[in-house]
């Protein structure tokens, strides 16, 4: 009995060690190895680095970045990487632990360092900031891999052009709408977007997932929806759909998705959905939900 118990413990410990140290896998093949915190730097690094980089992400695709706890294997991955990219210490308070484990060769990049900060750390929701994050990535990749500097520069220029087109489409599409009230049954991730396009945002929780969405806050939102004659509520993909369904049932509002980009479904991850794709989906939802004329 004792022996079986001991064997079980050894098996569990080995299993945990293997799990801890086995992800994420870095396969360099002569490429610049880039480890990123979550999906925002992941999709932007892919855009800029293309096939010149070996890219891996610490967070699972559908996990939120605010309260992630890095595993020993994550520390090892960062230590071995050429470049480690995180968004900001405000978004990812855990990044400092990972940074302290990074090796002398690892170039650590706070991608949002040059972005305009607001109370909402989801700075990439403003296209100017998304451009600054992409520029920081291009700079870091060029520093580690100067041979491919022109390639990174070209991809950055192409991305900036796409951002400018996206911004123009947002301006045009959201210029004339029946309502500008965005009621988001999720955490406060769209404040930068709302500010840029003069929308009024109400969210269920604060700017991280830590804040409990209280029953009181939910009741307040329901009251607000009725008072303002809001016909659409927006949901966050990875948050429980039960909350949105309950609010929709209570108020008769329809439900449309908004994508934070900081986490994506496993299906979207496998598909390689990009920042631009997700922001185009957001525009479609906003146009429909706010009943815009364009
Ligand atoms: Zn968030």
Coordinates of C-alpha atoms and ligand atoms in Angstrom, one line a residue:
X1 CA 0.0 0.0 0.0
X2 CA 2.8 2.3 1.0
X3 CA 4.7 1.5 -2.1
X4 CA 1.8 2.2 -4.4
X5 CA 1.3 5.5 -2.6
X6 CA 4.9 6.5 -3.0
X7 CA 4.9 5.4 -6.7
X8 CA 1.8 7.6 -7.2
X9 CA 3.5 10.6 -5.7
X10 CA 6.6 10.1 -7.8
X11 CA 4.4 9.8 -10.9
X12 CA 2.5 13.0 -10.0
X13 CA 5.6 15.0 -9.4
X14 CA 7.3 13.8 -12.6
X15 CA 4.1 14.6 -14.5
X16 CA 3.9 18.1 -13.1
X17 CA 7.6 18.7 -13.8
X18 CA 7.1 17.5 -17.4
X19 CA 4.0 19.6 -17.8
X20 CA 5.7 22.6 -16.3
X21 CA 8.8 22.4 -18.4
X22 CA 7.3 21.2 -21.6
X23 CA 5.4 24.4 -22.6
X24 CA 5.8 26.5 -24.5
X25 CA 8.1 24.8 -27.0
X26 CA 10.5 27.0 -28.8
X27 CA 11.7 25.8 -32.1
X28 CA 14.3 28.2 -33.5
X29 CA 15.5 26.7 -36.8
X30 CA 17.8 29.6 -37.1
X31 CA 15.0 32.1 -36.6
X32 CA 14.7 34.8 -34.0
X33 CA 12.8 33.3 -31.1
X34 CA 10.1 35.5 -29.7
X35 CA 8.1 34.7 -26.6
X36 CA 5.0 36.9 -26.1
X37 CA 2.7 37.3 -23.1
X38 CA -0.7 37.0 -24.8
X39 CA -2.7 37.4 -28.0
X40 CA -2.3 41.1 -28.6
X41 CA 1.5 40.9 -29.0
X42 CA 1.2 37.5 -30.6
X43 CA -0.9 38.6 -33.5
X44 CA 1.1 41.8 -34.0
X45 CA 4.4 40.0 -33.8
X46 CA 3.1 37.6 -36.4
X47 CA 2.1 40.5 -38.6
X48 CA 5.6 42.1 -38.3
X49 CA 7.8 39.1 -38.0
X50 CA 6.1 36.7 -40.4
X51 CA 8.2 33.6 -41.1
X52 CA 11.4 35.2 -39.9
X53 CA 10.5 34.5 -36.2
X54 CA 9.8 31.5 -34.1
X55 CA 6.8 32.7 -32.0
X56 CA 5.3 31.3 -28.9
X57 CA 2.8 32.6 -26.4
X58 CA 2.8 32.2 -22.6
X59 CA -1.0 32.4 -22.1
X60 CA -3.3 29.8 -23.4
X61 CA -5.3 31.4 -26.3
X62 CA -8.6 31.7 -24.4
X63 CA -7.1 32.9 -21.0
X64 CA -7.4 36.4 -19.8
X65 CA -4.0 38.2 -19.2
X66 CA -4.8 40.1 -16.0
X67 CA -4.4 37.4 -13.4
X68 CA -2.3 34.8 -15.2
X69 CA 0.2 32.8 -13.2
X70 CA 3.3 31.8 -15.1
X71 CA 4.6 28.3 -14.6
X72 CA 8.3 27.3 -14.2
X73 CA 8.3 26.2 -17.9
X74 CA 7.3 29.8 -18.9
X75 CA 10.3 31.2 -17.1
X76 CA 12.6 28.8 -18.9
X77 CA 11.0 29.7 -22.2
X78 CA 11.6 33.4 -21.6
X79 CA 15.2 32.9 -20.4
X80 CA 15.9 31.1 -23.7
X81 CA 14.1 33.5 -26.0
X82 CA 15.9 36.2 -28.1
X83 CA 13.0 38.6 -27.4
X84 CA 10.3 38.6 -24.8
X85 CA 7.3 40.9 -25.4
X86 CA 4.6 41.9 -22.9
X87 CA 2.0 44.7 -23.2
X88 CA 2.5 46.6 -19.9
X89 CA 2.9 46.0 -16.2
X90 CA -0.6 47.5 -15.7
X91 CA -2.2 44.9 -17.9
X92 CA 0.0 42.0 -16.9
X93 CA 1.2 42.5 -13.3
X94 CA 2.7 39.0 -13.4
X95 CA 5.2 40.1 -16.1
X96 CA 7.7 41.4 -13.6
X97 CA 8.2 37.8 -12.2
X98 CA 8.8 36.6 -15.7
X99 CA 11.2 39.5 -16.4
X100 CA 13.2 38.8 -13.3
X101 CA 13.8 35.3 -14.7
X102 CA 14.9 36.5 -18.2
X103 CA 18.4 35.8 -19.3
X104 CA 21.1 38.4 -20.1
X105 CA 20.6 37.7 -23.9
X106 CA 16.9 38.2 -23.8
X107 CA 15.6 41.6 -25.1
X108 CA 12.6 42.5 -23.0
X109 CA 10.0 44.8 -24.7
X110 CA 7.2 46.6 -23.0
X111 CA 5.2 46.9 -26.1
X112 CA 2.8 49.7 -24.9
X113 CA 5.6 51.8 -23.4
X114 CA 5.0 54.5 -26.1
X115 CA 1.2 54.2 -26.2
X116 CA -1.0 56.9 -24.8
X117 CA -2.1 55.6 -21.4
X118 CA -5.5 56.0 -20.0
X119 CA -7.3 54.5 -17.0
X120 CA -8.1 51.5 -19.2
X121 CA -4.9 49.4 -19.9
X122 CA -6.4 47.9 -23.1
X123 CA -4.5 50.6 -25.0
X124 CA -4.5 48.7 -28.3
X125 CA -8.2 49.5 -28.7
X126 CA -7.0 52.9 -30.0
X127 CA -5.5 52.4 -33.5
X128 CA -2.8 54.9 -32.9
X129 CA -1.6 52.9 -30.0
X130 CA -1.8 49.6 -32.0
X131 CA 0.5 51.3 -34.5
X132 CA 3.0 52.2 -31.7
X133 CA 2.9 48.6 -30.3
X134 CA 3.7 47.3 -33.8
X135 CA 6.5 49.9 -34.2
X136 CA 8.0 48.8 -30.9
X137 CA 7.9 45.2 -32.1
X138 CA 9.5 46.1 -35.4
X139 CA 12.2 48.0 -33.5
X140 CA 13.0 45.1 -31.2
X141 CA 13.1 42.5 -34.0
X142 CA 15.4 44.7 -36.1
X143 CA 17.7 45.1 -33.1
X144 CA 18.0 41.4 -32.6
X145 CA 18.0 40.5 -36.3
X146 CA 19.4 43.4 -38.3
X147 CA 19.7 41.3 -41.4
X148 CA 15.9 41.3 -41.8
X149 CA 15.4 44.9 -40.8
X150 CA 13.9 45.9 -44.3
X151 CA 11.5 43.0 -44.1
X152 CA 10.2 44.1 -40.6
X153 CA 10.0 47.7 -41.8
X154 CA 8.0 46.7 -44.9
X155 CA 5.5 44.7 -42.7
X156 CA 5.2 47.6 -40.3
X157 CA 4.4 50.0 -43.2
X158 CA 1.8 47.6 -44.5
X159 CA 0.2 47.2 -41.1
X160 CA 0.1 51.0 -40.6
X161 CA -1.7 51.4 -43.9
X162 CA -4.3 48.8 -42.9
X163 CA -4.7 50.6 -39.6
X164 CA -5.3 53.9 -41.3
X165 CA -8.0 52.3 -43.6
X166 CA -9.6 50.7 -40.5
X167 CA -9.7 54.0 -38.7
X168 CA -11.3 55.7 -41.7
X169 CA -13.9 52.9 -41.9
X170 CA -14.7 53.4 -38.2
X171 CA -15.0 57.1 -38.5
X172 CA -17.3 56.8 -41.5
X173 CA -19.4 53.9 -40.2
X174 CA -20.0 55.3 -36.7
X175 CA -20.6 58.9 -37.7
X176 CA -24.4 58.6 -37.8
X177 CA -26.1 56.1 -35.5
X178 CA -29.4 55.8 -33.7
X179 CA -27.7 55.5 -30.4
X180 CA -24.1 55.8 -29.1
X181 CA -24.7 53.8 -25.9
X182 CA -22.5 50.7 -25.8
X183 CA -23.6 48.4 -23.0
X184 CA -20.9 45.8 -22.5
X185 CA -21.6 42.8 -20.4
X186 CA -17.9 42.3 -19.8
X187 CA -14.9 44.0 -18.2
X188 CA -13.9 47.5 -19.1
X189 CA -11.8 46.8 -22.2
X190 CA -13.2 49.2 -24.8
X191 CA -12.8 52.6 -23.2
X192 CA -10.0 53.6 -25.6
X193 CA -12.2 52.6 -28.6
X194 CA -15.2 54.4 -27.2
X195 CA -13.2 57.6 -26.6
X196 CA -11.8 57.6 -30.1
X197 CA -15.2 57.3 -31.8
X198 CA -17.2 59.3 -29.2
X199 CA -19.3 56.4 -28.0
X200 CA -20.6 56.2 -24.5
X201 CA -19.5 53.0 -22.7
X202 CA -21.1 51.2 -19.7
X203 CA -19.4 47.9 -18.7
X204 CA -20.3 45.3 -16.1
X205 CA -16.9 45.0 -14.4
X206 CA -13.7 47.1 -14.1
X207 CA -10.6 47.0 -16.2
X208 CA -9.4 43.6 -15.0
X209 CA -11.3 40.4 -14.4
X210 CA -10.6 40.7 -10.7
X211 CA -13.6 43.0 -10.0
X212 CA -16.7 41.0 -9.1
X213 CA -19.6 41.8 -11.3
X214 CA -22.0 42.4 -8.5
X215 CA -25.7 41.7 -8.7
X216 CA -26.2 45.4 -7.9
X217 CA -24.2 46.4 -11.0
X218 CA -26.1 44.0 -13.1
X219 CA -29.4 45.5 -11.8
X220 CA -28.1 49.0 -12.5
X221 CA -27.3 48.0 -16.1
X222 CA -30.8 46.5 -16.7
X223 CA -32.3 49.8 -15.4
X224 CA -30.0 51.8 -17.7
X225 CA -30.9 49.7 -20.7
X226 CA -34.6 50.3 -20.1
X227 CA -34.2 54.0 -19.5
X228 CA -32.1 54.6 -22.5
X229 CA -34.1 52.3 -24.8
X230 CA -31.0 50.3 -25.6
X231 CA -31.8 47.5 -28.0
X232 CA -28.4 45.7 -28.1
X233 CA -26.0 44.5 -25.5
X234 CA -22.5 43.5 -26.3
X235 CA -20.8 40.4 -24.8
X236 CA -17.3 39.3 -24.2
X237 CA -16.6 36.0 -25.8
X238 CA -14.9 34.2 -23.0
X239 CA -17.1 35.5 -20.2
X240 CA -20.1 33.4 -19.2
X241 CA -22.8 33.8 -21.8
X242 CA -25.4 33.2 -19.0
X243 CA -25.0 36.8 -17.8
X244 CA -25.7 38.3 -21.2
X245 CA -28.6 35.8 -21.7
X246 CA -30.1 36.9 -18.4
X247 CA -29.8 40.6 -19.2
X248 CA -31.2 40.0 -22.8
X249 CA -34.1 38.1 -21.4
X250 CA -34.9 40.7 -18.8
X251 CA -34.7 43.6 -21.3
X252 CA -35.5 42.1 -24.7
X253 CA -32.2 43.4 -26.0
X254 CA -30.3 41.4 -28.7
X255 CA -26.8 40.1 -28.0
X256 CA -23.8 40.9 -30.3
X257 CA -20.1 40.0 -29.7
X258 CA -17.2 42.4 -29.1
X259 CA -13.7 41.1 -29.2
X260 CA -11.0 42.3 -26.8
X261 CA -8.2 40.7 -28.8
X262 CA -6.4 39.9 -25.5
X263 CA -7.9 36.4 -25.6
X264 CA -9.5 34.4 -28.5
X265 CA -11.4 31.2 -28.9
X266 CA -9.3 28.1 -29.7
X267 CA -11.0 28.0 -33.1
X268 CA -9.9 31.6 -33.9
X269 CA -6.4 30.9 -32.6
X270 CA -6.1 27.8 -34.9
X271 CA -7.4 30.0 -37.8
X272 CA -4.8 32.6 -37.0
X273 CA -7.3 35.4 -36.7
X274 CA -5.6 38.8 -36.8
X275 CA -6.0 42.1 -34.9
X276 CA -7.4 43.6 -38.0
X277 CA -9.9 40.7 -38.5
X278 CA -11.1 41.1 -34.9
X279 CA -11.4 44.9 -35.1
X280 CA -13.4 44.5 -38.4
X281 CA -15.8 42.1 -36.5
X282 CA -16.1 44.7 -33.8
X283 CA -17.0 47.3 -36.3
X284 CA -19.7 45.1 -37.8
X285 CA -21.2 44.5 -34.3
X286 CA -21.1 48.2 -33.5
X287 CA -22.7 49.2 -36.8
X288 CA -25.6 46.7 -36.3
X289 CA -26.0 47.2 -32.6
X290 CA -26.0 51.0 -32.6
X291 CA -28.1 51.1 -35.8
X292 CA -25.7 53.2 -37.8
X293 CA -26.7 54.6 -41.2
X294 CA -23.5 54.0 -43.2
Ligands
LIG1 ZN1 -8.7 42.8 -20.1

